[in-house]
Every structure is written in C-alpha cells, then in structure tokens.
Short mmCIF file of C-alpha atoms in Angstrom, two decimals:
data_model
loop_
_atom_site.label_atom_id
_atom_site.label_comp_id
_atom_site.label_asym_id
_atom_site.label_seq_id
_atom_site.Cartn_x
_atom_site.Cartn_y
_atom_site.Cartn_z
CA MET M 1 -6.31 -15.23 13.96
CA SER M 2 -7.97 -11.69 14.69
CA ARG M 3 -11.72 -11.03 12.85
CA ILE M 4 -10.63 -8.53 10.08
CA GLU M 5 -12.14 -5.57 10.74
CA ILE M 6 -12.77 -2.11 8.86
CA ALA M 7 -11.90 1.12 10.93
CA PRO M 8 -14.23 4.44 9.87
CA ALA M 9 -11.66 7.10 8.78
CA SER M 10 -9.51 8.60 11.52
CA ALA M 11 -8.09 12.08 11.83
CA THR M 12 -5.71 10.40 13.05
CA TRP M 13 -3.47 8.77 10.13
CA PRO M 14 -1.98 11.27 9.01
CA ASP M 15 0.30 12.16 11.81
CA GLU M 16 0.43 8.74 12.89
CA PHE M 17 2.20 8.53 9.65
CA GLN M 18 4.34 11.15 9.74
CA ALA M 19 5.48 10.15 13.29
CA LEU M 20 6.86 6.74 11.90
CA LYS M 21 7.92 8.16 8.76
CA ALA M 22 10.51 10.31 11.32
CA ARG M 23 11.65 6.88 13.12
CA LEU M 24 12.17 5.12 9.53
CA ALA M 25 13.86 8.23 7.99
CA GLY M 26 17.23 7.79 9.89
CA VAL M 27 18.09 4.11 8.66
CA LEU M 28 17.08 4.61 5.19
CA PRO M 29 19.05 4.97 2.11
CA LYS M 30 19.75 8.43 0.79
CA GLY M 31 17.32 9.20 -1.89
CA SER M 32 14.40 6.95 -0.27
CA VAL M 33 11.06 8.54 -0.81
CA ILE M 34 8.56 7.98 1.77
CA HIS M 35 4.92 8.05 1.38
CA HIS M 36 1.61 7.44 2.92
CA ILE M 37 -0.23 4.65 0.80
CA GLY M 38 -3.24 2.24 0.69
CA SER M 39 -6.15 3.59 2.22
CA THR M 40 -5.60 5.22 5.07
CA ALA M 41 -3.92 7.30 3.29
CA VAL M 42 -7.21 8.87 1.52
CA PRO M 43 -8.57 11.11 4.11
CA GLY M 44 -12.06 9.81 4.57
CA LEU M 45 -11.87 5.97 3.57
CA ALA M 46 -13.25 3.23 6.09
CA ALA M 47 -9.93 1.20 6.18
CA LYS M 48 -7.99 -2.40 7.79
CA ASP M 49 -6.46 0.42 11.04
CA VAL M 50 -3.12 0.11 9.30
CA ILE M 51 -0.54 2.58 8.39
CA ASP M 52 1.19 1.41 4.47
CA ILE M 53 3.64 2.94 4.34
CA GLN M 54 6.00 3.14 0.67
CA VAL M 55 9.68 3.54 0.57
CA SER M 56 10.95 3.90 -2.70
CA VAL M 57 14.79 3.43 -3.66
CA ASP M 58 17.01 2.77 -5.96
CA SER M 59 17.56 -0.41 -5.50
CA LEU M 60 16.47 -2.99 -3.25
CA ASP M 61 19.73 -4.15 -1.49
CA GLN M 62 20.69 -0.26 -0.43
CA VAL M 63 17.88 -1.14 2.00
CA ASP M 64 19.23 -2.41 6.18
CA PRO M 65 16.48 -4.67 6.59
CA ALA M 66 18.35 -4.83 10.67
CA ALA M 67 18.03 -1.45 10.42
CA ILE M 68 14.03 -1.46 10.09
CA VAL M 69 14.22 -3.94 12.04
CA ALA M 70 15.83 -2.20 14.86
CA LEU M 71 12.68 0.20 15.24
CA GLY M 72 10.26 -2.30 16.00
CA PHE M 73 9.30 -3.65 12.52
CA LYS M 74 9.45 -7.24 11.59
CA HIS M 75 11.23 -8.61 8.29
CA ARG M 76 8.72 -10.53 6.80
CA GLU M 77 9.74 -13.15 4.02
CA MET M 78 8.42 -12.71 0.73
CA SER M 79 7.47 -15.83 -1.37
CA GLY M 80 7.72 -15.09 -4.51
CA PRO M 81 8.23 -11.17 -5.60
CA GLY M 82 6.14 -10.06 -3.02
CA ASP M 83 3.37 -7.81 -5.21
CA HIS M 84 0.30 -10.09 -7.31
CA CYS M 85 0.01 -9.44 -10.44
CA PRO M 86 -2.82 -8.40 -12.08
CA PRO M 87 -4.80 -10.87 -14.46
CA GLY M 88 -3.98 -10.82 -17.98
CA MET M 89 -1.07 -8.96 -17.14
CA ASP M 90 2.76 -11.19 -17.80
CA LEU M 91 4.78 -8.82 -15.10
CA PRO M 92 9.20 -9.83 -14.68
CA ASP M 93 9.05 -10.64 -11.13
CA PRO M 94 11.54 -7.28 -10.61
CA GLU M 95 8.33 -5.45 -11.50
CA LEU M 96 7.00 -7.01 -8.36
CA THR M 97 9.42 -7.27 -6.21
CA LYS M 98 9.54 -5.31 -2.38
CA LEU M 99 11.05 -5.80 1.05
CA PHE M 100 8.47 -5.97 3.80
CA PHE M 101 8.29 -5.59 7.26
CA LYS M 102 5.02 -5.76 9.93
CA SER M 103 5.92 -3.25 12.95
CA THR M 104 5.11 -4.73 16.91
CA GLY M 105 4.26 -2.04 17.79
CA ARG M 106 1.03 0.20 16.26
CA ALA M 107 -0.33 -1.38 13.57
CA ALA M 108 1.63 -0.42 10.24
CA HIS M 109 3.19 -2.00 7.19
CA VAL M 110 6.51 -0.75 5.32
CA HIS M 111 6.06 -1.82 2.13
CA VAL M 112 10.21 -0.48 0.21
CA ARG M 113 9.74 -1.12 -3.60
CA GLU M 114 12.36 -0.14 -5.74
CA ARG M 115 11.41 3.31 -7.68
CA GLY M 116 10.00 3.24 -10.95
CA ARG M 117 8.74 -0.48 -10.99
CA PHE M 118 5.03 -1.39 -11.70
CA ASN M 119 4.14 -2.12 -7.95
CA GLN M 120 5.93 1.24 -6.90
CA ARG M 121 3.90 3.38 -9.38
CA TYR M 122 0.66 1.14 -8.42
CA ALA M 123 0.63 1.84 -5.25
CA LEU M 124 0.48 6.19 -5.61
CA LEU M 125 -1.33 5.92 -8.75
CA CYS M 126 -4.47 3.72 -6.80
CA ARG M 127 -4.04 6.36 -3.52
CA ASP M 128 -4.40 9.62 -5.83
CA PHE M 129 -7.33 8.17 -7.49
CA LEU M 130 -8.99 7.05 -4.46
CA ARG M 131 -7.87 10.91 -3.52
CA SER M 132 -9.94 12.73 -6.45
CA HIS M 133 -13.19 9.83 -5.99
CA PRO M 134 -14.78 10.30 -3.64
CA VAL M 135 -17.32 7.80 -5.35
CA ALA M 136 -15.15 5.26 -6.20
CA ALA M 137 -13.18 5.28 -2.75
CA ARG M 138 -16.50 4.83 -0.49
CA ALA M 139 -17.28 1.80 -3.34
CA TYR M 140 -14.28 0.41 -2.53
CA ALA M 141 -14.78 1.65 1.51
CA LEU M 142 -18.27 -0.75 1.01
CA VAL M 143 -16.74 -3.60 -0.61
CA LYS M 144 -13.65 -4.13 1.55
CA GLN M 145 -16.90 -3.53 4.61
CA ASN M 146 -18.85 -6.15 3.22
CA LEU M 147 -15.82 -8.68 2.27
CA ALA M 148 -14.69 -8.26 6.24
CA ARG M 149 -18.14 -9.42 7.42
CA HIS M 150 -18.45 -12.31 5.02
CA VAL M 151 -14.57 -13.41 5.49
CA GLY M 152 -14.26 -12.65 9.18
CA ASP M 153 -10.57 -13.67 9.98
CA ASP M 154 -9.39 -15.46 5.98
CA GLU M 155 -7.55 -13.07 5.75
CA GLU M 156 -6.16 -15.27 2.67
CA ALA M 157 -9.93 -14.81 1.57
CA TYR M 158 -9.69 -11.23 1.69
CA TYR M 159 -7.32 -10.17 0.09
CA ASP M 160 -7.99 -12.63 -3.17
CA ILE M 161 -10.65 -10.63 -3.77
CA LYS M 162 -9.77 -7.07 -2.63
CA ASP M 163 -7.03 -7.53 -5.15
CA PRO M 164 -8.77 -8.16 -7.81
CA VAL M 165 -11.34 -4.91 -6.84
CA PHE M 166 -8.44 -2.77 -6.56
CA ASP M 167 -6.98 -3.60 -10.01
CA ILE M 168 -10.32 -2.74 -11.70
CA ILE M 169 -9.63 0.35 -9.49
CA VAL M 170 -6.31 0.80 -11.23
CA ASP M 171 -6.99 0.16 -14.47
CA GLY M 172 -9.75 3.92 -14.04
CA ALA M 173 -6.66 4.83 -12.13
CA ASN M 174 -4.44 4.65 -15.20
CA GLU M 175 -6.67 6.50 -17.75
CA TRP M 176 -7.22 9.16 -15.66
CA ALA M 177 -3.36 9.70 -14.95
CA MET M 178 -3.02 9.25 -18.94
CA ARG M 179 -6.43 12.38 -19.28
CA THR M 180 -4.74 14.51 -16.71
CA GLY M 181 -1.37 14.63 -16.99
CA TRP M 182 -0.92 12.57 -13.07
CA THR M 183 2.94 12.25 -11.99
CA GLN M 184 4.42 10.82 -8.71
CA PRO M 185 4.29 12.92 -5.97
CA PRO M 186 7.42 14.58 -4.01
CA GLY M 187 7.40 12.01 -0.73
CA ASP M 188 4.60 13.18 1.79
#
C-alpha cells in the first residue's frame, strides 16, 4: 500500500473531471446525471488526488458495468451495500447501495447511485455545503491532513475516522439545506 497523501487544491481538477465525464457519458443509461463530488469538487480544498464522480440513475439495473470497465475502470464488488450508515441512523440497504469503479489510469472513482436515495443526496449536499462554507472546508482539510499524517498507509483507519467527521458535517449541511431551500443541482 502507498502512503495516504493529501494534496493542495489543484486548478486542474475540474477539467480532469470534465474529461472523465465525457468518456463516461457515452456508456451510461439515458437520463443519467453526472456530478463531480468529493473534496476535489470543492474549490480550494486540499484532497487526495482522486477525482470522485457520482452517476445518478433511476435503477442500478440499468447500468452495464462491462461498458464502464471497457473505458479503463475496474469494477469493485462491494461487501454489504457499499456506503456507510451514519451513527444513530437505521437505513435499509437500498439507501446505501451503489456500484463502484476505480480508474486504472488517472486516479478516479465512479460511484453509481440511485436517484433519490440517501447516499446519492449525501454526496451532493456535503459538496455544496463545503463549497458554501469555506471555514468548514478548511477545517475539514486540516482534519484530513492530520489524519493522513497519523495513519500513514492504513486506508481503513483513515476512513474509520474520516467518515464520522463527514457525518458531523452532513448534520450541519442538512440544517443549512432546510434553511436555504437547497435542492439537488443538475449535472456538472
């Protein structure tokens, strides 16, 4: 395993997302919506140099994993539904289920989630909240930088701590969404 590295924000990340989006768009079901998610989607936010892409579909059964694999992605079978459940919530598996692909080229992850599910909304809400709250984004970057320094190459330990921190962020994001009337944006 390699050491977890948090890179300074890069001005190239949005363009790299657009290039990956263009490749994916041709093999996705009609009506799919593609978003740039994760830390590389938040301007100025330090991040692991991995472009995260969310594809929202009506049903995971519509997706042809082989077509995405043919573009240079590895399909990773998930143990369990795929996404973690925040503490204190009791969500049925379909709310957390996804298809997941890792690029074999430029580091990128594709998360295919069903439109309207908890996990699909979570990724977009957190991204938009951090885009609107630079102090929270900088604090989150500092958590990730310190965490990466402490866990080295232990990716499991990194996510064991980072995921609950993100759950704290989403709690504030939910209040912000209600207060501002936030709705899910169209694709990026």
